[in-house]
CSV table of C-alpha atoms and ligand atoms in Angstrom, one decimal:
chain,number,residue,atom,x,y,z
A,6,MET,CA,0.0,0.0,0.0
A,7,MET,CA,1.3,3.4,-0.9
A,8,PRO,CA,2.1,5.8,1.9
A,9,LEU,CA,-0.5,8.5,1.8
A,10,SER,CA,-0.5,11.4,4.2
A,11,PRO,CA,-3.6,12.4,6.3
A,12,ALA,CA,-3.9,15.4,3.9
A,13,TYR,CA,-5.3,12.9,1.3
A,14,ARG,CA,-9.1,13.2,1.5
A,15,PRO,CA,-10.8,11.1,-1.1
A,16,ASP,CA,-14.4,12.2,-2.0
A,17,PRO,CA,-15.6,10.6,-5.2
A,18,ALA,CA,-18.8,12.6,-5.2
A,19,HIS,CA,-19.5,12.4,-8.9
A,20,VAL,CA,-20.7,8.8,-8.8
A,21,SER,CA,-23.8,10.0,-6.8
A,22,LEU,CA,-25.0,11.6,-10.0
A,23,GLY,CA,-25.7,8.2,-11.5
A,24,GLY,CA,-24.9,6.7,-14.9
A,25,GLU,CA,-26.9,9.2,-16.9
A,26,LEU,CA,-23.9,11.6,-16.6
A,27,TYR,CA,-20.9,9.3,-17.4
A,28,ASP,CA,-19.6,5.9,-18.7
A,29,PRO,CA,-17.1,3.8,-16.8
A,30,VAL,CA,-14.1,3.2,-19.0
A,31,ARG,CA,-10.7,1.5,-19.1
A,32,PRO,CA,-7.4,3.4,-19.6
A,33,ALA,CA,-5.2,2.6,-22.6
A,34,VAL,CA,-2.3,0.2,-22.0
A,35,PHE,CA,0.8,2.2,-23.0
A,36,PRO,CA,4.0,0.7,-24.4
A,37,LYS,CA,6.0,3.0,-22.1
A,38,THR,CA,5.4,5.2,-19.1
A,39,ILE,CA,8.2,7.7,-18.6
A,40,LEU,CA,7.5,10.4,-15.9
A,41,ARG,CA,8.1,13.8,-17.4
A,42,HIS,CA,6.5,16.2,-14.9
A,43,ARG,CA,5.1,15.8,-11.4
A,44,ASN,CA,3.5,18.8,-9.7
A,45,GLN,CA,5.1,18.3,-6.3
A,46,ARG,CA,3.8,21.5,-4.8
A,47,TRP,CA,0.1,20.5,-5.4
A,48,ALA,CA,0.8,16.9,-4.7
A,49,GLU,CA,2.0,17.7,-1.2
A,50,ARG,CA,-0.9,20.0,-0.6
A,51,LEU,CA,-3.3,17.1,-1.4
A,52,GLY,CA,-1.4,14.4,0.5
A,53,LEU,CA,0.0,12.7,-2.6
A,54,GLY,CA,3.5,14.1,-2.4
A,55,THR,CA,4.8,11.0,-0.6
A,56,LEU,CA,4.3,8.7,-3.6
A,57,ASP,CA,7.7,7.6,-5.0
A,58,ASN,CA,8.1,7.9,-8.8
A,59,GLN,CA,7.1,4.3,-9.4
A,60,GLU,CA,3.9,4.7,-7.4
A,61,TRP,CA,3.3,8.0,-9.2
A,62,VAL,CA,3.5,6.3,-12.6
A,63,ASP,CA,1.4,3.3,-11.4
A,64,THR,CA,-1.2,5.9,-10.4
A,65,PHE,CA,-1.0,8.6,-13.1
A,66,GLY,CA,0.3,6.5,-16.0
A,67,HIS,CA,-1.4,3.1,-15.4
A,68,PHE,CA,-4.3,4.5,-13.5
A,69,GLN,CA,-4.4,2.0,-10.6
A,70,PRO,CA,-7.1,3.4,-8.4
A,71,LEU,CA,-6.3,5.7,-5.5
A,72,PRO,CA,-7.5,4.3,-2.1
A,73,GLY,CA,-11.1,5.1,-1.3
A,74,ASN,CA,-11.6,6.8,-4.7
A,75,LEU,CA,-13.3,5.9,-8.0
A,76,GLU,CA,-13.0,2.2,-8.6
A,77,GLN,CA,-13.1,2.8,-12.4
A,78,PRO,CA,-12.5,6.0,-14.4
A,79,LEU,CA,-15.6,7.8,-15.7
A,80,ALA,CA,-15.8,9.3,-19.2
A,81,LEU,CA,-18.1,12.3,-18.7
A,82,ARG,CA,-21.0,13.0,-21.1
A,83,TYR,CA,-21.5,16.5,-22.5
A,84,HIS,CA,-22.5,18.4,-25.6
A,85,GLY,CA,-21.6,21.9,-26.5
A,86,HIS,CA,-21.5,24.8,-28.9
A,87,GLN,CA,-18.3,24.8,-30.9
A,88,PHE,CA,-17.7,28.1,-32.7
A,89,ARG,CA,-21.4,28.7,-32.1
A,90,HIS,CA,-22.6,25.5,-33.8
A,91,TYR,CA,-24.3,23.0,-31.5
A,92,ASN,CA,-22.5,19.6,-31.4
A,93,PRO,CA,-24.3,16.7,-29.7
A,94,ASP,CA,-21.3,14.4,-30.6
A,95,LEU,CA,-19.0,15.4,-27.8
A,96,GLY,CA,-18.1,14.0,-24.4
A,97,ASP,CA,-14.8,12.8,-22.9
A,98,GLY,CA,-13.2,11.3,-26.1
A,99,ARG,CA,-9.7,11.1,-24.8
A,100,GLY,CA,-10.0,11.7,-21.1
A,101,PHE,CA,-11.8,10.6,-18.0
A,102,LEU,CA,-12.4,11.6,-14.4
A,103,PHE,CA,-9.9,9.5,-12.4
A,104,ALA,CA,-10.3,10.6,-8.8
A,105,GLN,CA,-11.9,13.3,-6.6
A,106,LEU,CA,-10.5,14.7,-3.4
A,107,ARG,CA,-11.0,17.6,-1.0
A,108,ASP,CA,-8.4,20.3,-0.8
A,109,PRO,CA,-7.4,20.2,2.9
A,110,VAL,CA,-6.5,23.9,2.8
A,111,ASP,CA,-9.8,25.3,1.6
A,112,GLY,CA,-12.2,22.3,1.5
A,113,ARG,CA,-12.9,22.6,-2.2
A,114,LEU,CA,-13.8,19.5,-4.2
A,115,LEU,CA,-11.1,18.9,-6.8
A,116,ASP,CA,-10.9,16.4,-9.7
A,117,LEU,CA,-8.0,14.5,-11.1
A,118,GLY,CA,-9.0,14.1,-14.8
A,119,THR,CA,-7.0,13.0,-17.8
A,120,LYS,CA,-6.2,14.0,-21.3
A,121,GLY,CA,-4.8,11.3,-23.6
A,122,SER,CA,-5.7,8.3,-21.6
A,123,GLY,CA,-7.3,6.3,-24.4
A,124,GLN,CA,-10.5,5.8,-26.3
A,125,THR,CA,-13.9,6.0,-24.8
A,126,PRO,CA,-17.5,5.7,-26.2
A,127,TRP,CA,-17.1,9.4,-27.1
A,128,SER,CA,-14.0,9.2,-29.2
A,129,ARG,CA,-15.7,9.0,-32.6
A,130,GLN,CA,-12.8,8.7,-35.1
A,131,GLY,CA,-10.2,10.0,-32.6
A,132,ASP,CA,-7.4,7.9,-31.2
A,133,GLY,CA,-8.0,9.0,-27.6
A,134,ARG,CA,-4.4,10.2,-27.4
A,135,LEU,CA,-2.5,13.4,-26.6
A,136,THR,CA,0.7,14.5,-28.2
A,137,LEU,CA,3.7,15.1,-25.9
A,138,LYS,CA,4.0,18.5,-27.3
A,139,GLY,CA,0.4,19.3,-26.4
A,140,GLY,CA,1.1,18.0,-22.9
A,141,VAL,CA,4.2,20.2,-22.6
A,142,ARG,CA,2.3,23.2,-23.9
A,143,GLU,CA,-0.5,22.7,-21.3
A,144,VAL,CA,2.1,22.2,-18.5
A,145,LEU,CA,3.5,25.6,-19.4
A,146,ALA,CA,0.2,27.4,-19.8
A,147,THR,CA,-1.2,26.2,-16.5
A,148,ALA,CA,2.0,27.2,-14.6
A,149,MET,CA,2.1,30.6,-16.2
A,150,LEU,CA,-1.6,31.3,-15.6
A,151,GLU,CA,-1.4,30.2,-12.0
A,152,ALA,CA,1.6,32.4,-11.6
A,153,LEU,CA,-0.3,35.4,-13.0
A,154,GLY,CA,-3.2,34.8,-10.6
A,155,VAL,CA,-5.7,33.3,-13.1
A,156,PRO,CA,-8.1,30.7,-11.7
A,157,THR,CA,-6.9,27.7,-13.7
A,158,SER,CA,-6.7,24.0,-13.8
A,159,LYS,CA,-3.2,22.7,-12.8
A,160,SER,CA,-1.1,20.2,-14.6
A,161,PHE,CA,-0.6,17.5,-12.0
A,162,SER,CA,1.3,14.9,-14.0
A,163,LEU,CA,2.7,14.3,-17.4
A,164,VAL,CA,3.8,10.8,-18.4
A,165,GLU,CA,5.2,10.1,-21.9
A,166,THR,CA,3.6,6.9,-23.3
A,167,GLY,CA,5.9,5.7,-26.1
A,168,GLU,CA,3.5,5.8,-29.0
A,169,ALA,CA,3.8,7.5,-32.4
A,170,LEU,CA,0.8,9.7,-33.2
A,171,TRP,CA,-0.1,11.1,-36.6
A,172,ARG,CA,-1.6,14.6,-36.5
A,173,ASN,CA,-2.8,16.7,-39.4
A,174,ASP,CA,-0.7,19.7,-38.4
A,175,GLU,CA,2.5,17.6,-38.0
A,176,PRO,CA,4.5,16.3,-41.0
A,177,SER,CA,5.8,13.1,-39.3
A,178,PRO,CA,4.6,11.0,-36.4
A,179,THR,CA,4.9,12.7,-33.0
A,180,ARG,CA,5.4,11.5,-29.4
A,181,SER,CA,2.5,10.7,-27.1
A,182,ALA,CA,1.7,11.5,-23.5
A,183,VAL,CA,-1.0,11.3,-20.9
A,184,LEU,CA,-1.7,14.4,-18.8
A,185,VAL,CA,-3.5,14.5,-15.5
A,186,ARG,CA,-5.2,17.8,-14.6
A,187,LEU,CA,-6.2,19.0,-11.2
A,188,SER,CA,-9.4,20.9,-11.7
A,189,HIS,CA,-12.1,22.5,-9.5
A,190,SER,CA,-14.9,20.4,-11.2
A,191,HIS,CA,-15.3,19.0,-14.7
A,192,ILE,CA,-18.9,20.0,-15.0
A,193,ARG,CA,-19.2,22.2,-18.0
A,194,ILE,CA,-21.8,24.4,-19.5
A,195,GLY,CA,-22.1,21.6,-22.1
A,196,THR,CA,-22.9,19.1,-19.4
A,197,PHE,CA,-26.1,21.1,-18.7
A,198,GLN,CA,-26.7,21.6,-22.4
A,199,ARG,CA,-26.8,17.9,-23.1
A,200,LEU,CA,-29.5,17.4,-20.6
A,201,ALA,CA,-31.5,20.3,-22.0
A,202,PHE,CA,-31.1,18.9,-25.5
A,203,HIS,CA,-32.7,15.7,-24.3
A,204,SER,CA,-35.4,17.7,-22.4
A,205,ASP,CA,-34.4,15.8,-19.3
A,206,SER,CA,-35.6,18.3,-16.6
A,207,ALA,CA,-35.4,15.8,-13.8
A,208,THR,CA,-31.7,15.2,-14.4
A,209,ILE,CA,-31.0,18.9,-14.9
A,210,ARG,CA,-32.6,19.5,-11.4
A,211,ARG,CA,-30.4,16.7,-10.0
A,212,LEU,CA,-27.2,18.1,-11.6
A,213,LEU,CA,-28.1,21.6,-10.3
A,214,THR,CA,-28.6,20.3,-6.8
A,215,HIS,CA,-25.3,18.4,-7.0
A,216,THR,CA,-23.5,21.4,-8.4
A,217,ILE,CA,-24.8,23.8,-5.8
A,218,THR,CA,-24.1,21.4,-3.0
A,219,HIS,CA,-20.4,20.9,-4.0
A,220,TYR,CA,-19.5,24.2,-5.7
A,221,TYR,CA,-21.9,26.9,-4.7
A,222,PRO,CA,-23.0,25.9,-1.2
A,223,ASP,CA,-24.0,29.5,-0.4
A,224,LEU,CA,-27.1,28.9,-2.7
A,225,ARG,CA,-28.2,25.7,-0.9
A,226,ASP,CA,-30.8,27.3,1.3
A,227,LEU,CA,-32.6,29.2,-1.5
A,228,PRO,CA,-36.1,28.1,-2.5
A,229,ALA,CA,-35.8,25.6,-5.4
A,230,ASP,CA,-37.4,27.9,-7.9
A,231,GLU,CA,-34.8,30.6,-7.2
A,232,GLN,CA,-31.8,28.3,-7.5
A,233,PRO,CA,-31.4,28.2,-11.3
A,234,ALA,CA,-31.1,32.0,-11.7
A,235,ALA,CA,-28.9,32.3,-8.6
A,236,PHE,CA,-26.7,29.6,-10.0
A,237,VAL,CA,-26.4,31.3,-13.4
A,238,GLY,CA,-25.6,34.6,-11.7
A,239,ALA,CA,-22.9,32.9,-9.6
A,240,VAL,CA,-21.4,31.2,-12.6
A,241,ALA,CA,-21.5,34.5,-14.6
A,242,GLN,CA,-19.6,36.2,-11.8
A,243,ALA,CA,-17.0,33.4,-11.6
A,244,CYS,CA,-16.5,33.4,-15.4
A,245,ALA,CA,-16.2,37.2,-15.3
A,246,ARG,CA,-13.4,37.1,-12.8
A,247,THR,CA,-11.5,34.5,-14.8
A,248,THR,CA,-12.0,36.4,-18.1
A,249,ALA,CA,-10.8,39.6,-16.4
A,250,ALA,CA,-7.7,37.7,-15.2
A,251,TRP,CA,-7.0,36.5,-18.7
A,252,MET,CA,-7.2,40.0,-20.0
A,253,ALA,CA,-4.8,41.3,-17.4
A,254,ALA,CA,-2.5,38.3,-18.1
A,255,GLY,CA,-2.4,39.0,-21.9
A,256,PHE,CA,-3.8,35.5,-22.5
A,257,VAL,CA,-5.8,34.2,-25.4
A,258,HIS,CA,-7.4,30.9,-24.7
A,259,GLY,CA,-8.3,30.2,-28.3
A,260,VAL,CA,-11.2,27.7,-28.1
A,261,LEU,CA,-14.0,29.2,-25.9
A,262,ASN,CA,-16.5,26.6,-26.8
A,263,THR,CA,-19.2,25.8,-24.2
A,264,ASP,CA,-17.8,22.4,-23.6
A,265,ASN,CA,-14.6,24.1,-22.5
A,266,ILE,CA,-16.3,26.3,-19.9
A,267,ASN,CA,-16.3,24.9,-16.4
A,268,ILE,CA,-19.2,25.9,-14.2
A,269,THR,CA,-16.8,26.9,-11.4
A,270,GLY,CA,-15.3,29.5,-13.8
A,271,GLU,CA,-11.9,27.9,-13.6
A,272,SER,CA,-10.3,27.9,-17.0
A,273,PHE,CA,-9.0,24.8,-18.6
A,274,ASP,CA,-8.2,22.9,-21.8
A,275,TYR,CA,-5.2,24.7,-23.3
A,276,GLY,CA,-4.7,23.8,-27.0
A,277,PRO,CA,-3.8,26.5,-29.4
A,278,TYR,CA,-3.5,29.3,-26.7
A,279,ARG,CA,-1.1,32.2,-27.0
A,280,PHE,CA,0.2,35.0,-24.8
A,281,LEU,CA,0.1,38.4,-26.5
A,282,PRO,CA,3.4,39.8,-27.8
A,283,HIS,CA,1.8,43.2,-27.3
A,284,TYR,CA,-1.8,44.4,-26.7
A,285,ASP,CA,-3.9,43.6,-29.7
A,286,ALA,CA,-7.6,43.1,-29.4
A,287,ARG,CA,-7.8,41.2,-32.6
A,288,PHE,CA,-5.0,38.7,-31.8
A,289,THR,CA,-6.3,35.2,-32.5
A,290,ALA,CA,-4.7,32.1,-31.1
A,291,ALA,CA,-6.1,29.2,-33.1
A,292,TYR,CA,-5.2,28.9,-36.8
A,293,PHE,CA,-8.6,27.3,-37.4
A,294,ASP,CA,-10.4,30.4,-36.0
A,295,GLN,CA,-10.5,32.2,-39.3
A,296,SER,CA,-13.1,34.8,-38.3
A,297,GLY,CA,-11.3,35.6,-35.1
A,298,LEU,CA,-14.4,34.6,-33.1
A,299,TYR,CA,-12.2,33.9,-30.0
A,300,CYS,CA,-9.6,36.6,-30.4
A,301,TYR,CA,-8.2,38.3,-27.3
A,302,GLY,CA,-10.6,41.3,-27.3
A,303,ARG,CA,-13.7,39.2,-27.8
A,304,GLN,CA,-13.1,36.9,-24.9
A,305,PRO,CA,-15.6,38.7,-22.5
A,306,ALA,CA,-18.3,38.7,-25.2
A,307,SER,CA,-17.6,35.0,-25.9
A,308,LEU,CA,-18.1,34.2,-22.2
A,309,GLN,CA,-21.3,36.2,-22.1
A,310,TRP,CA,-22.6,34.3,-25.2
A,311,ASN,CA,-21.7,31.0,-23.5
A,312,LEU,CA,-23.4,32.0,-20.2
A,313,ALA,CA,-26.6,32.8,-22.1
A,314,ARG,CA,-26.5,29.1,-23.4
A,315,LEU,CA,-26.2,28.0,-19.7
A,316,ALA,CA,-29.2,30.2,-18.8
A,317,GLY,CA,-31.2,28.7,-21.7
A,318,CYS,CA,-30.8,25.2,-20.1
A,319,PHE,CA,-33.2,26.2,-17.3
A,320,LEU,CA,-36.0,27.5,-19.4
A,321,ASP,CA,-38.1,24.4,-18.8
A,322,LEU,CA,-37.7,24.9,-15.1
A,323,VAL,CA,-38.2,28.6,-14.5
A,324,PRO,CA,-39.3,31.8,-16.4
A,325,ALA,CA,-36.8,33.6,-18.6
A,326,GLU,CA,-36.8,37.0,-16.8
A,327,PRO,CA,-34.8,36.1,-13.6
A,328,LEU,CA,-32.3,34.1,-15.8
A,329,ASN,CA,-31.7,37.1,-18.0
A,330,ALA,CA,-31.3,39.3,-15.0
A,331,ALA,CA,-28.7,36.9,-13.7
A,332,LEU,CA,-26.7,37.2,-16.9
A,333,GLU,CA,-26.4,41.0,-16.2
A,334,ARG,CA,-24.1,40.2,-13.3
A,335,PHE,CA,-21.3,39.5,-15.7
A,336,SER,CA,-20.3,43.0,-16.7
A,337,PRO,CA,-20.0,44.6,-13.2
A,338,ALA,CA,-18.1,41.6,-12.0
A,339,PHE,CA,-15.8,41.8,-15.0
A,340,GLU,CA,-15.1,45.5,-14.5
A,341,ALA,CA,-14.3,45.1,-10.8
A,342,ALA,CA,-12.1,42.1,-11.5
A,343,LEU,CA,-10.3,43.7,-14.4
A,344,ARG,CA,-9.4,46.7,-12.2
A,345,ALA,CA,-8.3,44.4,-9.4
A,346,ALA,CA,-6.2,42.2,-11.6
A,347,VAL,CA,-4.5,44.9,-13.6
A,348,LEU,CA,-3.7,47.0,-10.6
A,349,HIS,CA,-2.4,44.0,-8.6
A,350,ARG,CA,0.0,43.2,-11.4
A,351,LEU,CA,1.2,46.8,-11.3
A,352,ASN,CA,1.3,46.9,-7.5
A,353,LEU,CA,-0.9,49.9,-7.6
A,354,ALA,CA,-3.8,50.7,-5.3
A,355,PRO,CA,-7.3,51.3,-6.6
A,356,THR,CA,-8.8,54.7,-5.9
A,357,ASN,CA,-12.3,55.1,-4.6
A,358,ASN,CA,-13.6,55.8,-8.1
A,359,LEU,CA,-14.1,52.6,-10.1
A,360,ASP,CA,-15.1,54.4,-13.3
A,361,ALA,CA,-12.1,56.7,-13.3
A,362,ASP,CA,-9.8,53.7,-12.6
A,363,LEU,CA,-11.4,51.8,-15.5
A,364,ASP,CA,-10.8,54.8,-17.8
A,365,HIS,CA,-7.2,54.9,-16.8
A,366,ILE,CA,-6.8,51.2,-17.5
A,367,ALA,CA,-8.5,51.7,-20.9
A,368,THR,CA,-6.0,54.5,-21.7
A,369,LEU,CA,-3.1,52.2,-20.6
A,370,PHE,CA,-4.3,49.4,-22.9
A,371,GLN,CA,-4.9,51.8,-25.8
A,372,ALA,CA,-1.4,53.2,-25.5
A,373,MET,CA,0.1,49.7,-25.2
A,374,ALA,CA,-1.7,48.8,-28.4
A,375,ASP,CA,-0.6,52.0,-30.2
A,376,SER,CA,3.1,51.8,-29.0
A,377,LYS,CA,3.3,48.0,-29.4
A,378,ALA,CA,5.1,47.8,-26.1
A,379,PRO,CA,5.8,44.2,-25.1
A,380,PHE,CA,2.9,43.1,-22.9
A,381,GLN,CA,4.6,41.5,-20.0
A,382,ARG,CA,7.3,44.1,-20.0
A,383,VAL,CA,4.9,47.0,-19.4
A,384,PHE,CA,3.7,45.3,-16.2
A,385,PHE,CA,7.2,44.6,-15.1
A,386,ASP,CA,8.8,47.9,-16.0
A,387,TRP,CA,6.0,50.1,-14.7
A,388,CYS,CA,5.4,48.1,-11.5
A,389,GLY,CA,4.5,50.6,-8.8
A,390,GLY,CA,4.0,53.3,-11.5
A,391,ASP,CA,7.7,54.0,-11.1
A,392,ALA,CA,8.9,56.1,-14.0
A,393,SER,CA,12.6,55.7,-12.9
A,394,ARG,CA,12.2,51.9,-13.2
A,395,ALA,CA,10.8,52.3,-16.7
A,396,ALA,CA,13.6,54.7,-17.6
A,397,ALA,CA,16.2,52.1,-16.8
A,398,SER,CA,14.5,49.5,-19.0
A,399,PRO,CA,15.7,48.4,-22.5
A,400,GLN,CA,12.3,49.7,-23.6
A,401,ALA,CA,13.0,53.2,-22.3
A,402,ALA,CA,13.0,54.8,-25.7
A,403,LEU,CA,9.6,53.2,-26.5
A,404,TYR,CA,8.2,54.5,-23.2
A,405,ALA,CA,9.4,58.0,-24.2
A,406,SER,CA,7.6,57.9,-27.5
A,407,ALA,CA,4.5,60.0,-28.1
A,408,ALA,CA,2.3,56.8,-28.5
A,409,PHE,CA,3.1,55.7,-25.0
A,410,GLN,CA,2.6,59.0,-23.2
A,411,PRO,CA,-1.1,58.5,-22.4
A,412,ALA,CA,-0.1,55.3,-20.5
A,413,ALA,CA,2.4,57.1,-18.4
A,414,ALA,CA,-0.2,59.7,-17.5
A,415,ALA,CA,-2.8,57.1,-16.7
A,416,LEU,CA,-0.4,55.2,-14.4
A,417,ALA,CA,0.4,58.4,-12.6
A,418,ALA,CA,-3.2,58.5,-11.3
A,419,PHE,CA,-2.4,55.6,-8.9
A,420,SER,CA,-0.2,55.2,-5.8
A,421,VAL,CA,1.8,52.1,-4.8
A,422,ALA,CA,-0.2,49.4,-3.1
A,423,ASP,CA,2.5,47.6,-1.2
A,424,GLU,CA,5.9,49.3,-0.7
A,425,ALA,CA,7.6,46.0,0.4
A,426,ARG,CA,6.5,44.3,-2.8
A,427,GLN,CA,8.4,46.9,-4.8
A,428,HIS,CA,11.6,45.3,-3.4
A,429,HIS,CA,10.6,41.7,-4.3
A,430,ALA,CA,13.5,39.7,-5.9
A,431,TYR,CA,11.4,39.1,-9.0
A,432,LEU,CA,11.6,42.8,-9.8
A,433,GLN,CA,15.4,42.6,-9.8
A,434,ARG,CA,15.4,40.3,-12.8
A,435,ARG,CA,16.7,41.6,-16.1
A,436,ALA,CA,13.5,40.8,-17.9
A,437,PRO,CA,10.0,39.6,-16.9
A,438,VAL,CA,8.9,36.0,-17.3
A,439,ASP,CA,7.0,35.7,-20.6
A,440,LEU,CA,5.6,32.7,-22.5
A,441,LEU,CA,5.5,33.7,-26.1
A,442,TYR,CA,5.0,31.2,-28.9
A,443,ASP,CA,8.6,31.2,-30.1
A,444,GLU,CA,10.0,30.4,-26.7
A,445,ILE,CA,7.6,27.4,-26.3
A,446,GLU,CA,8.8,26.2,-29.7
A,447,THR,CA,12.4,26.5,-28.6
A,448,ILE,CA,11.6,24.5,-25.4
A,449,TRP,CA,9.9,21.9,-27.4
A,450,ALA,CA,12.7,21.7,-30.0
A,451,ALA,CA,15.2,20.8,-27.3
A,452,ILE,CA,12.9,17.9,-26.2
A,453,ALA,CA,12.1,16.8,-29.7
A,454,GLN,CA,15.6,16.9,-31.1
A,455,THR,CA,17.9,15.8,-28.2
A,456,ASP,CA,15.4,14.8,-25.5
A,457,ASP,CA,16.7,17.7,-23.5
A,458,TRP,CA,14.2,18.7,-20.8
A,459,THR,CA,16.4,21.3,-19.0
A,460,LEU,CA,14.9,24.2,-20.8
A,461,LEU,CA,11.4,23.2,-19.6
A,462,ALA,CA,12.7,22.8,-16.1
A,463,GLU,CA,14.4,26.2,-16.1
A,464,LYS,CA,11.3,27.8,-17.5
A,465,LEU,CA,9.1,26.3,-14.8
A,466,ARG,CA,11.5,27.5,-12.2
A,467,ALA,CA,11.3,31.1,-13.6
A,468,ILE,CA,7.5,30.9,-13.7
A,469,ASP,CA,7.6,29.9,-10.1
A,470,ASP,CA,9.5,33.1,-9.2
A,471,LEU,CA,6.7,35.0,-10.9
A,472,ARG,CA,4.1,33.1,-8.9
A,473,LEU,CA,5.8,34.1,-5.7
A,474,PHE,CA,5.8,37.7,-6.8
A,475,THR,CA,2.1,37.6,-7.8
A,476,LEU,CA,0.6,35.5,-5.1
A,477,GLY,CA,3.1,35.5,-2.2
A,478,PRO,CA,4.9,32.7,-0.4
A,479,ARG,CA,1.8,31.1,0.9
A,480,SER,CA,0.3,30.4,-2.5
A,481,ALA,CA,-0.1,26.6,-2.2
B,24,AMP,P1,-11.3,19.8,-27.4
B,24,AMP,O1,-11.1,20.5,-28.7
B,24,AMP,O2,-10.0,19.2,-26.8
B,24,AMP,O3,-12.0,20.5,-26.4
B,24,AMP,O4,-12.1,18.5,-27.7
B,24,AMP,C1,-13.4,18.5,-28.4
B,24,AMP,C2,-14.0,17.1,-28.5
B,24,AMP,O5,-13.2,16.3,-29.3
B,24,AMP,C3,-14.1,16.4,-27.1
B,24,AMP,O6,-15.3,15.6,-27.2
B,24,AMP,C4,-12.8,15.5,-27.1
B,24,AMP,O7,-13.0,14.4,-26.3
B,24,AMP,C5,-12.7,15.1,-28.6
B,24,AMP,N1,-11.4,14.8,-29.0
B,24,AMP,C6,-10.4,15.7,-29.3
B,24,AMP,N2,-9.2,15.1,-29.6
B,24,AMP,C7,-9.5,13.7,-29.6
B,24,AMP,C8,-8.7,12.5,-29.8
B,24,AMP,N3,-7.5,12.6,-30.2
B,24,AMP,N4,-9.4,11.3,-29.7
B,24,AMP,C9,-10.7,11.3,-29.3
B,24,AMP,N5,-11.4,12.4,-29.0
B,24,AMP,C10,-10.9,13.6,-29.2
B,25,MG,MG1,-12.2,20.5,-24.5
């Protein structure tokens, strides 16, 4: 028996939903299982840090059940709108829910779910696999987003699996992996949509009760007929906070389909994502997003459209009016969260005038767009609104340009939030931590060409410095 600490608190709550929501499946048997990444910080928090590497691979490569947890993995059923077209042929086609556990620090119900663990009843023509490069890209995205304060799934484990995969966008076969994500729920907007599609009001009600019990317990005591709108409002607020955090992080998710939107608002599923080189509202991450539907600047509107689909799932249960009113909670929550996220990154204090602060932030973003100042650099160089820091930057000439002047004026409206934070070691670096496309390609090229994993390890260490600066030493 593996040595688990008392911090390990299994709670496989999803089974109580019954078989209408999932299908028990078996993991693929892989020719190899080579451990490539283990998230030791989160493993320790959840009581899984004591596993040795063999036990880790047995658990997160071969999927031997964890004690007291799901006896068999569950492929979850869902539908969703993909690029605004309804698709009833979705569901976990290359992943499953493997285990659920309580976070001993905050009591939240967390899932360990996979990507690339083999075929399921929902695979259609797909092979059920994940490319190693896709896994590495997700490890980087999740680390960077966590470090920037975005509510995100975590990459818990990455195991290379020794298969050769053919992919349309790759000229030759590519390496395979299985990723384990740590997520605050895998219930998506599309999980509700599937039940509404089948006019299954009884199961919608059951899923809502489950979701409120485990993820929105504050709504438990409301009368049953008020719960749908209250739930939609709470999800709208949670999604607004995450979207605002993406905007402040300079992040483009790329595929904001309703099956990729978690009802806890936590962001997940990082395929063709990009971080912005510089502020550009039209910047589009996915090559297959020809119309720019999910470009950077449209992310708030995309989430609002998705949330309206969630509200629509409850129209057989309650009238439209309170559901529509609940959707209105997105915008104020987004504005408040955008101000908080941008100013936190800059170590600046909000004033007592929200609208004025938002105007200054809009001015800053416009000047960042006009001047093409490197996105992460602006937050680094202008931390604390310190013009002398900016003057010492390699970008000093750009900051002196006419295009950037409105930004400097906007920043001058704020004062420093935390003097001690201005002296943080992170701010002594020569350059901010960034995660642009080319750097990810360089990290991947070292792995692909010479199996050199040191660039990835170094990058994750640097990202951890950013996390300590953003979130402080007690962040997990
Ligand atoms: P995604 O674009 O990753 O959100 O996936 C959309 C849908 O396609 C989901 O139902 C996935 O399970 C399915 N899918 C994506 N890639 C594969 C694959 N290689 N094999 C099986 N199903 C897949
Ligand atoms: Mg997905």
